[in-house]
Coordinates of C-alpha atoms (C1' of nucleotides) in Angstrom, one line a residue:
Chain A
M15 CA 0.3 0.1 0.1
L16 CA 1.1 3.6 -1.1
T17 CA 1.4 6.2 1.1
I18 CA 0.4 9.9 -0.4
G19 CA 3.7 11.1 -1.3
Q20 CA 4.1 7.4 -3.3
L21 CA 1.2 7.8 -4.7
A22 CA 1.6 11.4 -5.9
E23 CA 4.9 10.6 -7.7
Y24 CA 3.5 7.5 -9.5
A25 CA 1.4 9.9 -10.7
G26 CA 3.3 12.9 -11.2
V27 CA 1.4 15.3 -9.0
T28 CA 2.2 17.4 -5.9
V29 CA 1.0 16.0 -2.5
R30 CA -1.0 18.8 -2.0
A31 CA -3.0 18.2 -4.9
V32 CA -3.5 14.8 -4.0
R33 CA -5.1 16.4 -0.8
H34 CA -7.0 19.3 -2.1
Y35 CA -8.9 16.6 -4.5
H36 CA -9.7 14.7 -1.2
Q37 CA -11.2 18.2 -0.1
I38 CA -13.6 18.2 -2.7
G39 CA -14.5 14.7 -2.7
L40 CA -12.9 13.9 -6.3
L41 CA -10.6 11.0 -5.3
P42 CA -12.3 9.1 -2.1
E43 CA -10.5 9.1 1.4
P44 CA -8.4 6.3 1.5
E45 CA -8.4 4.3 4.8
R46 CA -5.9 5.6 7.3
D47 CA -3.2 3.1 9.0
A48 CA -2.6 2.9 12.5
S49 CA -0.8 6.2 12.9
G50 CA -3.4 8.0 10.6
Y51 CA -1.5 8.0 7.4
R52 CA -3.4 7.4 4.4
R53 CA -2.7 4.3 2.9
Y54 CA -3.8 4.3 -1.2
G55 CA -4.4 1.0 -3.2
G56 CA -4.1 0.5 -7.0
M57 CA -7.2 2.1 -7.9
A58 CA -6.2 5.4 -6.9
V59 CA -3.4 5.8 -8.7
V60 CA -5.5 4.8 -11.9
S61 CA -8.0 7.6 -10.6
L62 CA -5.4 9.9 -10.0
I63 CA -4.2 9.5 -13.8
K64 CA -7.2 9.8 -15.1
I65 CA -8.0 12.8 -13.1
R66 CA -4.7 14.5 -14.4
I67 CA -5.3 13.7 -18.2
L68 CA -8.7 15.6 -17.9
A69 CA -7.5 18.3 -15.6
N70 CA -4.2 18.8 -18.1
A71 CA -6.5 19.2 -21.1
G72 CA -8.5 22.0 -19.4
V73 CA -11.3 20.2 -17.6
P74 CA -12.4 22.0 -14.8
L75 CA -11.8 19.6 -11.2
S76 CA -15.6 20.0 -10.6
Q77 CA -17.1 18.2 -13.7
I78 CA -13.9 15.7 -13.6
G79 CA -16.1 13.6 -11.0
Q80 CA -19.2 13.3 -12.9
L81 CA -17.4 12.6 -16.4
L82 CA -15.6 10.0 -15.1
Q83 CA -19.0 8.0 -13.8
A84 CA -20.9 8.6 -17.2
D85 CA -21.8 6.0 -19.2
E86 CA -20.0 5.2 -23.0
P87 CA -21.8 7.5 -25.2
A88 CA -22.1 10.7 -22.8
F89 CA -18.6 10.5 -22.0
A90 CA -17.8 9.9 -25.8
E91 CA -19.4 13.0 -26.3
A92 CA -17.8 15.2 -23.5
V93 CA -14.5 14.2 -24.9
A94 CA -15.5 15.2 -28.4
R95 CA -16.1 18.7 -26.9
I96 CA -13.1 18.8 -24.5
D97 CA -11.0 17.9 -27.8
G98 CA -13.0 21.0 -29.9
Q99 CA -12.2 23.1 -27.1
L100 CA -8.8 22.3 -27.1
H101 CA -8.3 23.0 -30.4
D102 CA -9.7 25.9 -30.3
E103 CA -7.5 27.1 -27.3
I104 CA -3.7 26.0 -29.9
E105 CA -5.4 28.0 -32.7
R106 CA -5.5 30.9 -30.0
L107 CA -2.4 30.1 -28.9
E108 CA -0.9 30.1 -32.5
A109 CA -2.5 33.4 -33.3
S110 CA -0.9 35.2 -30.1
R111 CA 2.4 33.6 -31.0
K112 CA 2.0 35.8 -34.3
Q113 CA 1.0 38.6 -32.5
I114 CA 4.0 38.5 -30.1
A115 CA 6.3 37.9 -32.8
Q116 CA 5.0 40.9 -34.3
L117 CA 5.3 43.1 -31.2
G118 CA 9.0 41.7 -31.5
A119 CA 9.9 42.8 -34.8
G120 CA 9.0 46.2 -33.6
D121 CA 5.8 47.3 -35.9
S122 CA 2.6 45.9 -36.9
L123 CA 1.5 44.6 -33.9
V124 CA -2.2 44.0 -35.0
L125 CA -2.2 45.8 -37.8
P126 CA -3.2 45.1 -41.7
A127 CA -0.4 44.1 -43.9
E128 CA -1.4 48.1 -46.1
V129 CA -0.8 50.0 -42.7
V130 CA 2.4 47.7 -42.0
A131 CA 3.3 48.8 -46.0
Y132 CA 2.9 51.9 -45.2
I133 CA 4.6 52.4 -42.0
D134 CA 7.8 50.7 -44.1
R135 CA 7.3 52.7 -46.8
L136 CA 7.7 55.8 -44.2
R137 CA 11.0 54.2 -42.7
E138 CA 12.6 54.0 -46.5
L139 CA 11.8 57.6 -46.5
G140 CA 14.0 58.4 -43.7
V141 CA 11.6 58.7 -40.9
S142 CA 13.3 57.7 -37.4
G143 CA 12.1 55.0 -35.0
R144 CA 10.8 57.2 -32.5
M145 CA 8.7 58.6 -35.0
L146 CA 7.5 54.9 -36.4
E147 CA 6.4 54.3 -33.1
G148 CA 4.0 57.1 -32.9
E149 CA 2.5 56.3 -36.7
R150 CA 2.2 52.7 -35.2
D151 CA 0.4 53.7 -32.2
G152 CA -2.0 56.4 -34.1
W153 CA -2.8 53.2 -36.2
I154 CA -3.9 51.2 -33.6
L155 CA -6.0 53.5 -32.1
V156 CA -7.6 53.8 -35.6
M157 CA -7.7 50.3 -35.8
A158 CA -9.3 50.1 -32.7
C159 CA -12.1 53.0 -33.6
W160 CA -12.5 52.4 -37.3
P161 CA -11.1 48.8 -37.9
D162 CA -13.3 48.9 -41.4
R163 CA -12.4 52.4 -42.7
V164 CA -8.3 51.6 -42.8
A165 CA -8.4 50.2 -46.1
E166 CA -10.1 53.6 -47.6
W167 CA -7.7 55.9 -45.7
I168 CA -4.4 53.9 -46.9
P169 CA -4.5 54.6 -50.5
D170 CA -4.6 58.2 -49.9
K171 CA -2.2 58.5 -47.6
F172 CA -0.2 56.7 -49.5
A173 CA -0.9 59.3 -52.8
Q174 CA 0.0 61.9 -50.4
L175 CA 3.5 60.7 -49.6
E176 CA 3.9 61.2 -53.3
D177 CA 4.0 65.1 -52.6
P178 CA 7.7 66.3 -51.6
R179 CA 6.5 68.6 -48.8
V180 CA 4.7 65.6 -46.8
V181 CA 7.8 63.9 -46.6
R182 CA 9.5 66.6 -45.8
L183 CA 7.2 67.3 -42.6
Y184 CA 7.6 63.8 -41.6
L185 CA 11.5 64.2 -41.5
V186 CA 11.1 67.4 -39.7
L187 CA 8.9 65.7 -37.0
S188 CA 11.3 62.9 -37.1
E189 CA 14.0 65.3 -36.1
L190 CA 12.1 66.8 -33.3
L191 CA 11.3 63.6 -31.9
D192 CA 14.7 62.6 -31.7
S193 CA 16.0 65.5 -30.2
D194 CA 15.5 64.9 -26.8
A195 CA 12.9 66.9 -25.1
G196 CA 15.0 70.3 -25.2
G197 CA 16.5 71.4 -22.2
D198 CA 13.8 73.0 -20.1
D199 CA 10.1 72.4 -20.1
D200 CA 8.8 75.9 -19.2
G201 CA 11.3 78.1 -20.2
D202 CA 9.6 79.3 -24.2
D203 CA 11.9 81.5 -25.2
G204 CA 11.8 81.1 -29.2
D205 CA 10.2 77.8 -31.2
D206 CA 12.5 75.3 -32.4
P207 CA 12.9 76.4 -36.1
R208 CA 12.2 73.1 -37.3
L209 CA 8.6 73.3 -35.2
V210 CA 8.2 76.1 -36.9
E211 CA 8.7 74.5 -40.4
A212 CA 6.3 71.7 -39.6
A213 CA 3.9 73.9 -38.6
D214 CA 4.4 76.3 -41.9
I215 CA 4.3 73.0 -44.0
M216 CA 1.3 71.6 -42.4
A217 CA -0.7 74.9 -42.7
D218 CA 0.6 75.3 -46.7
L219 CA -0.7 71.9 -47.3
L220 CA -4.1 72.3 -45.0
E221 CA -4.6 75.5 -46.8
Q222 CA -4.2 73.9 -50.3
A223 CA -6.6 71.0 -49.5
Y224 CA -9.5 73.7 -48.3
A225 CA -8.8 75.3 -51.6
A226 CA -9.5 72.3 -53.3
G227 CA -12.7 71.7 -51.4
A228 CA -12.1 69.3 -49.5
A229 CA -14.7 70.0 -46.6
D230 CA -14.1 68.3 -43.9
F231 CA -10.8 66.7 -43.9
G232 CA -11.9 63.0 -43.5
N233 CA -13.1 63.9 -39.9
E234 CA -16.3 62.2 -39.4
A235 CA -19.0 63.9 -37.1
Q236 CA -19.4 62.6 -34.0
D237 CA -16.4 60.3 -33.7
S238 CA -13.9 60.4 -31.0
L239 CA -10.8 59.0 -33.2
P240 CA -9.1 62.9 -34.1
D241 CA -9.5 63.8 -30.3
L242 CA -7.4 60.7 -29.5
L243 CA -5.0 60.9 -32.0
D244 CA -4.6 64.2 -30.6
S245 CA -4.7 62.9 -27.2
L246 CA -1.9 60.1 -28.2
S247 CA 0.6 62.9 -29.8
L248 CA 0.1 65.1 -26.5
E249 CA 0.9 62.2 -24.1
A250 CA 3.5 60.8 -26.2
D251 CA 5.2 64.4 -26.9
P252 CA 4.1 67.4 -24.4
R253 CA 6.1 69.4 -27.2
S254 CA 3.0 68.5 -29.8
Q255 CA 1.1 71.2 -27.4
R256 CA 3.3 74.2 -28.9
M257 CA 2.3 72.2 -32.6
I258 CA -1.3 72.9 -31.7
D259 CA -0.5 76.7 -30.6
L260 CA 1.4 76.9 -33.8
M261 CA -1.3 75.6 -36.4
R262 CA -3.7 77.9 -34.1
E263 CA -1.6 81.2 -34.9
R264 CA -1.7 80.2 -38.8
G265 CA -5.4 79.9 -38.7
W266 CA -6.2 76.1 -38.3
N267 CA -7.9 74.5 -34.7
G268 CA -6.8 71.3 -33.7
W269 CA -4.3 68.8 -35.2
H270 CA -5.9 65.5 -36.0
R271 CA -9.2 66.9 -35.7
I272 CA -9.2 69.8 -38.2
E273 CA -11.0 73.3 -38.5
R274 CA -10.6 76.4 -40.2
L275 CA -10.8 79.3 -38.4
A276 CA -12.9 81.8 -39.8
D277 CA -11.0 84.5 -37.8
P278 CA -7.4 85.3 -37.4
P279 CA -6.7 83.7 -33.4
R280 CA -7.8 86.1 -31.3
Chain B
M22 CA -12.0 61.7 -24.2
L23 CA -12.9 58.0 -23.3
T24 CA -14.9 56.6 -20.5
I25 CA -13.9 53.4 -19.0
G26 CA -16.5 51.7 -20.6
Q27 CA -15.5 53.1 -24.3
L28 CA -11.8 52.1 -23.3
A29 CA -12.7 48.8 -22.5
E30 CA -14.4 48.2 -25.6
Y31 CA -12.0 49.1 -28.0
A32 CA -9.3 47.3 -26.3
G33 CA -11.6 44.2 -25.9
V34 CA -11.9 43.6 -22.4
T35 CA -13.9 43.8 -19.5
V36 CA -14.4 47.2 -17.6
R37 CA -13.2 45.2 -14.1
A38 CA -10.3 44.1 -16.1
V39 CA -9.2 48.0 -16.6
R40 CA -9.9 48.9 -13.1
H41 CA -7.7 45.8 -12.0
Y42 CA -4.7 47.2 -14.0
H43 CA -5.0 50.0 -12.3
Q44 CA -4.9 48.9 -8.8
I45 CA -1.8 46.9 -9.5
G46 CA -0.4 50.1 -11.2
L47 CA 0.0 48.3 -14.7
L48 CA -1.8 50.9 -16.6
P49 CA -1.8 54.5 -14.6
E50 CA -4.7 56.0 -13.4
P51 CA -6.0 58.6 -16.0
E52 CA -7.1 62.1 -14.7
R53 CA -10.7 62.1 -13.3
D54 CA -13.8 64.4 -14.9
A55 CA -15.9 66.9 -12.5
S56 CA -18.3 64.0 -11.6
G57 CA -15.4 61.7 -10.6
Y58 CA -15.3 59.3 -14.2
R59 CA -12.1 58.4 -15.1
R60 CA -11.7 60.0 -18.6
Y61 CA -9.1 58.3 -21.2
G62 CA -7.3 59.5 -23.9
G63 CA -5.4 57.7 -26.9
M64 CA -2.5 56.7 -25.1
A65 CA -4.7 54.3 -23.0
V66 CA -6.2 52.3 -25.7
V67 CA -2.8 51.8 -27.0
S68 CA -1.0 50.7 -23.9
L69 CA -4.2 48.3 -23.2
I70 CA -3.9 46.6 -26.3
K71 CA -0.4 46.1 -26.0
I72 CA -1.1 44.3 -22.3
R73 CA -3.6 42.2 -23.7
I74 CA -1.5 41.1 -26.3
L75 CA 1.1 40.0 -23.7
A76 CA -1.2 38.8 -21.3
N77 CA -3.3 36.6 -23.8
A78 CA 0.5 35.2 -24.5
G79 CA 0.6 33.9 -20.9
V80 CA 2.7 36.6 -19.7
P81 CA 1.6 37.3 -15.7
L82 CA 0.7 40.9 -15.7
S83 CA 3.5 41.3 -13.2
Q84 CA 6.0 41.0 -15.6
I85 CA 4.2 43.1 -18.3
G86 CA 4.8 46.6 -16.8
Q87 CA 9.0 46.0 -16.7
L88 CA 8.3 44.4 -20.3
L89 CA 7.0 47.5 -21.8
Q90 CA 9.2 49.5 -20.3
A91 CA 12.5 47.5 -21.7
D92 CA 15.1 48.4 -24.3
E93 CA 15.0 47.0 -27.6
P94 CA 17.7 44.0 -27.3
A95 CA 15.7 43.1 -24.0
F96 CA 12.6 43.1 -25.2
A97 CA 13.6 41.1 -28.1
E98 CA 14.9 38.4 -25.6
A99 CA 11.8 38.3 -23.8
V100 CA 9.4 38.1 -27.0
A101 CA 12.1 35.1 -28.1
R102 CA 11.4 33.5 -24.8
I103 CA 7.5 34.0 -24.7
D104 CA 7.5 32.7 -27.8
G105 CA 9.0 29.7 -27.2
Q106 CA 6.9 29.4 -24.0
L107 CA 3.7 29.3 -26.2
H108 CA 5.5 26.7 -28.7
D109 CA 5.8 24.8 -25.8
E110 CA 2.3 25.2 -24.4
I111 CA 0.9 24.0 -27.7
E112 CA 2.9 20.9 -27.7
R113 CA 1.9 20.2 -24.3
L114 CA -2.0 20.6 -25.8
E115 CA -1.5 18.6 -28.7
A116 CA -0.2 15.7 -26.6
S117 CA -3.0 16.0 -24.1
R118 CA -5.3 16.0 -27.3
K119 CA -3.9 12.3 -28.3
Q120 CA -4.7 11.6 -24.4
I121 CA -8.1 11.9 -24.3
A122 CA -8.6 11.0 -27.6
Q123 CA -7.5 8.1 -26.6
L124 CA -9.2 8.3 -23.1
G125 CA -12.5 8.4 -25.4
A126 CA -11.8 5.5 -27.6
G127 CA -11.4 3.4 -24.4
D128 CA -8.7 1.7 -24.5
S129 CA -4.7 2.6 -24.5
L130 CA -4.8 6.0 -22.3
V131 CA -1.0 6.7 -21.6
L132 CA -0.2 2.9 -22.6
P133 CA 2.5 1.8 -25.2
A134 CA 1.6 0.6 -28.3
E135 CA 2.8 -2.9 -27.2
V136 CA 0.4 -2.9 -24.6
V137 CA -2.7 -1.5 -26.5
A138 CA -1.9 -4.6 -29.1
Y139 CA -1.9 -6.9 -26.0
I140 CA -5.4 -5.7 -24.9
D141 CA -6.2 -5.6 -28.5
R142 CA -5.4 -9.4 -28.8
L143 CA -7.6 -9.9 -25.3
R144 CA -10.5 -8.4 -27.3
E145 CA -10.1 -10.7 -30.8
L146 CA -9.9 -13.5 -28.4
G147 CA -13.2 -12.7 -27.2
V148 CA -12.1 -10.8 -23.5
S149 CA -15.4 -8.8 -22.3
G150 CA -15.4 -5.0 -22.0
R151 CA -15.5 -5.2 -18.0
M152 CA -12.2 -7.3 -18.1
L153 CA -10.4 -5.2 -21.0
E154 CA -10.9 -2.3 -18.6
G155 CA -9.7 -4.2 -15.7
E156 CA -6.4 -5.3 -18.0
R157 CA -6.2 -1.6 -19.1
D158 CA -6.2 -0.2 -14.7
G159 CA -3.8 -2.9 -14.4
W160 CA -1.3 -1.8 -17.3
I161 CA -1.5 2.1 -16.2
L162 CA -0.8 0.7 -12.7
V163 CA 2.8 -1.2 -14.2
M164 CA 3.2 1.8 -16.4
A165 CA 3.2 3.8 -13.2
C166 CA 5.7 1.8 -11.3
W167 CA 7.7 0.0 -13.7
P168 CA 7.5 2.2 -17.3
D169 CA 10.9 0.4 -18.6
R170 CA 10.1 -3.0 -17.9
V171 CA 6.9 -3.4 -20.2
A172 CA 8.7 -3.8 -23.1
E173 CA 10.0 -6.5 -21.7
W174 CA 7.3 -8.1 -20.0
I175 CA 4.9 -7.8 -23.0
P176 CA 6.2 -10.5 -25.4
D177 CA 5.8 -13.2 -22.6
K178 CA 2.3 -12.4 -22.6
F179 CA 1.9 -12.8 -26.0
A180 CA 3.5 -16.1 -25.8
Q181 CA 1.4 -17.2 -22.9
L182 CA -1.6 -16.6 -24.9
E183 CA -0.9 -19.4 -27.2
D184 CA -1.6 -21.8 -24.3
P185 CA -5.2 -22.2 -24.2
R186 CA -5.7 -22.6 -20.6
V187 CA -4.3 -19.1 -20.3
V188 CA -7.5 -18.0 -23.0
R189 CA -10.0 -19.8 -21.1
L190 CA -8.6 -18.1 -17.8
Y191 CA -9.3 -14.7 -19.5
L192 CA -12.9 -16.0 -20.8
V193 CA -13.9 -17.7 -17.8
L194 CA -13.1 -14.4 -15.3
S195 CA -14.5 -12.1 -18.3
E196 CA -18.0 -14.3 -18.0
L197 CA -17.3 -13.8 -14.0
L198 CA -16.9 -10.0 -14.2
D199 CA -19.9 -9.6 -16.3
S200 CA -22.2 -11.6 -14.4
D201 CA -23.1 -9.0 -11.8
A202 CA -21.5 -8.9 -8.3
G203 CA -24.1 -12.0 -7.5
G204 CA -27.1 -11.9 -5.3
D205 CA -26.0 -11.4 -1.1
D206 CA -22.2 -10.5 -0.5
D207 CA -22.2 -11.8 2.9
G208 CA -24.0 -15.7 1.8
D209 CA -20.7 -17.6 1.0
D210 CA -23.0 -21.0 0.3
G211 CA -21.4 -22.6 -2.6
D212 CA -18.6 -21.0 -4.8
D213 CA -19.3 -19.9 -8.6
P214 CA -18.0 -22.8 -10.1
R215 CA -16.2 -20.2 -12.4
L216 CA -14.4 -18.9 -9.8
V217 CA -13.3 -22.7 -9.1
E218 CA -12.1 -23.4 -12.9
A219 CA -10.4 -20.3 -12.7
A220 CA -8.4 -21.0 -9.6
D221 CA -7.3 -24.8 -10.9
I222 CA -6.5 -23.1 -14.2
M223 CA -4.4 -20.6 -12.3
A224 CA -2.8 -23.0 -10.0
D225 CA -2.3 -25.6 -13.0
L226 CA -0.6 -22.7 -14.9
L227 CA 1.7 -21.6 -12.0
E228 CA 2.3 -25.2 -10.9
Q229 CA 4.2 -25.9 -14.5
A230 CA 6.1 -22.9 -14.0
Y231 CA 7.4 -23.7 -10.9
A232 CA 8.0 -27.3 -12.3
A233 CA 10.1 -25.3 -15.1
G234 CA 12.2 -23.4 -12.7
A235 CA 10.7 -19.8 -12.7
A236 CA 12.0 -19.2 -8.8
D237 CA 10.3 -15.4 -8.8
F238 CA 7.7 -15.4 -11.2
G239 CA 8.8 -11.9 -12.4
N240 CA 8.6 -10.6 -8.9
E241 CA 11.2 -8.0 -8.0
A242 CA 12.3 -8.3 -4.4
Q243 CA 10.8 -4.7 -2.6
D244 CA 8.6 -3.6 -5.2
S245 CA 5.3 -2.6 -4.1
L246 CA 3.8 -3.5 -7.9
P247 CA 2.2 -6.9 -7.3
D248 CA 0.8 -5.8 -4.2
L249 CA -0.9 -2.9 -5.6
L250 CA -2.2 -5.4 -8.8
D251 CA -3.7 -7.0 -6.0
S252 CA -5.4 -4.3 -4.1
L253 CA -6.3 -3.3 -7.7
S254 CA -8.5 -6.2 -8.0
L255 CA -9.9 -6.1 -4.6
E256 CA -11.4 -2.5 -5.3
A257 CA -12.7 -3.4 -8.9
D258 CA -14.6 -6.5 -7.6
P259 CA -14.6 -8.1 -3.8
R260 CA -14.8 -11.4 -5.3
S261 CA -11.3 -11.3 -6.0
Q262 CA -10.6 -12.7 -2.3
R263 CA -12.2 -15.3 -2.4
M264 CA -10.0 -15.8 -5.8
I265 CA -7.2 -15.6 -3.5
D266 CA -8.6 -17.7 -0.7
L267 CA -9.2 -20.2 -3.6
M268 CA -5.3 -20.0 -4.5
R269 CA -4.3 -20.4 -0.8
E270 CA -6.1 -23.6 -0.9
R271 CA -4.2 -24.8 -4.0
G272 CA -0.9 -23.7 -2.1
W273 CA -0.3 -20.0 -3.4
N274 CA -0.2 -17.1 -1.8
G275 CA -1.2 -14.0 -3.3
W276 CA -2.3 -13.8 -7.0
H277 CA 0.0 -11.2 -8.7
R278 CA 2.6 -11.6 -6.5
I279 CA 2.9 -14.8 -6.0
E280 CA 4.7 -17.3 -3.7
R281 CA 4.7 -21.1 -3.2
L282 CA 3.4 -21.7 0.3
A283 CA 5.7 -24.4 1.4
D284 CA 3.2 -26.6 3.5
P285 CA -0.5 -27.1 2.8
P286 CA -2.1 -23.8 4.1
R287 CA -3.0 -23.9 7.8
Chain C
dT7 C1' -38.5 59.6 -14.1
dT8 C1' -36.3 55.6 -15.7
dG9 C1' -32.4 52.8 -17.4
dC10 C1' -27.6 52.7 -18.2
dT11 C1' -23.1 54.1 -16.9
dC12 C1' -20.1 55.3 -13.5
dC13 C1' -18.2 54.9 -8.7
dT14 C1' -15.6 52.2 -4.2
dC15 C1' -15.5 48.5 -1.1
dA16 C1' -15.0 44.0 -0.6
dC17 C1' -15.9 39.0 -0.9
dG18 C1' -15.9 35.0 -3.8
dT19 C1' -13.2 32.1 -7.1
dC20 C1' -10.2 28.2 -9.3
dA21 C1' -6.4 24.8 -8.1
dC22 C1' -3.7 24.6 -5.5
dG23 C1' 1.2 26.8 -3.0
dT24 C1' 2.8 28.2 1.5
dG25 C1' 4.5 28.3 5.9
dA26 C1' 2.8 27.3 11.3
dG27 C1' 2.9 24.1 14.4
dG28 C1' 3.2 19.1 15.6
dT29 C1' 3.4 13.7 15.4
dG30 C1' 5.0 9.4 13.5
dG31 C1' 9.0 6.3 10.9
dC32 C1' 13.5 4.5 9.7
Chain D
dT29 C1' 19.2 11.3 17.6
dT30 C1' 18.6 13.4 13.0
dG31 C1' 16.3 14.4 8.5
dC32 C1' 12.3 12.9 6.0
dT33 C1' 7.3 12.3 5.6
dC34 C1' 3.0 12.3 7.2
dC35 C1' -0.9 15.5 9.8
dT36 C1' -4.2 19.7 10.2
dC37 C1' -5.7 24.0 9.8
dA38 C1' -5.7 28.4 7.4
dC39 C1' -3.8 32.3 5.0
dG40 C1' -1.9 33.6 0.0
dT41 C1' -1.8 33.5 -5.0
dC42 C1' -3.4 35.0 -9.4
dA43 C1' -6.6 37.9 -12.2
dC44 C1' -10.1 39.0 -12.0
dG45 C1' -16.2 38.0 -11.3
dT46 C1' -19.6 39.4 -8.6
dG47 C1' -22.7 41.6 -5.9
dA48 C1' -23.7 45.9 -2.4
dG49 C1' -25.0 50.3 -1.9
dG50 C1' -25.0 54.7 -4.4
dT51 C1' -24.4 58.8 -7.2
dG52 C1' -23.9 61.1 -12.0
dG53 C1' -25.7 61.5 -17.3
dC54 C1' -29.2 61.5 -20.7

DNA sequence: TTGCTCCTCACGTCACGTGAGGTGGC
DNA sequence: TTGCTCCTCACGTCACGTGAGGTGGC
């Protein structure tokens, strides 16, 4: 007859696990010897091994008892169900593997291929790592808010890259992000000339789009996405606030949610 | 700005999960609005999505914070490690699938192919389902105790099946098991003739083996396996006790652990 | 005004892990 | 005698779930 430790070893579980199975009534308490030790027979080994097979398959302990009592057809049905769940779980883990692989590669994350291609194109154009991270985070946000619209927007974004001013804008912002957040935070003695250049280009582009009749600049009426993108920029780099101010000076309100200010800024 | 419910929906988690991440410091507490509600920006959505990707990959929440702070090489290394763990987990689940499939098919369980073949052979010879279950449980026990010796024993077991008496023994025990445990438990008024026949065959076989010089009948000195097999039989069917008694009358002690009694039973 | 979301405790769940304090076996 | 196993509470862990009781927003 086996002690609890031997039983546990045969079945490949801990002693505590065996005691736990007793507590919840999954494994019947065996008889005790003279000194109060539990003594197990062969049946306990067999039961415990079956319990572990089901538990390893993810079956809750609360169901294993009934399962081992069930008759042939009921048991076979349950086994088929468990097998299906295992299959699903394996697929979930395989999808998860792909996701973290992307996460490790630095880009894409959960992003669709078009967006990855767009970010890759930016990299080719010389946009820096920090800026690419910002782009990626922005697209993650876009995917979370409007997953269905991304496919429509991407071609426009590619087309815009044909304009050298757009590329220049990306590169200037790149440089800005890479230059560390700049000595003191509060001293506003003169703007970084690159920030000014970025604002100038931006205003220039918007002016042209406005003249061409682009009424809402892709801002959907009640959607929070542009606001979220604004807040993302602000959280990523406080200098975004200054950028927004500069845009306001040039007659534009907001950065991602864009409105033409009718009057010059007050 | 988003409420906690909107944030949770974008990231595909529960509101409670978001609050939990605040509690453990994984996601920073955002500012509150006038009525004390949390208000989130775009950064929170991005952070939450990254957290979920890592959590879904099985990374403990307690590690995710540091992971997202880590620099490129450290992060890439961690991702490689996580990917390896996912790979292992998938393999574990696939092995588990095979095990429960076997469990569903009724036989083998964790048994090696030779044992499965032996049980299949018994089935062909007409051994009943209940008896086969007993055999299987016995072999599970053997695997738990002496996994390495099974391969040596199986050829002998097959060879024994060439002897018609061995087959007859299996069939008689089969019939016994299938006939329900027999009216009253305590009334020992006359043995089932099949039980007597089984004991006779068994004694006959042992006598022959003893005469041929098989000294220890495969019983290893201090091993508990034969005792466990005895206890398994006893637990599976109380009539096993009577079988042991009958064997003792015929000059043999034990059933699976077998000793020749020097003298006739006292 | 009704229903929905939000808030903060705080206990519950699942499958054990991990001491705490004590006794038995070799 | 020492070290190892066994015993029974009983609290801890992990990632939330689930009310409990109350307030704010539309």
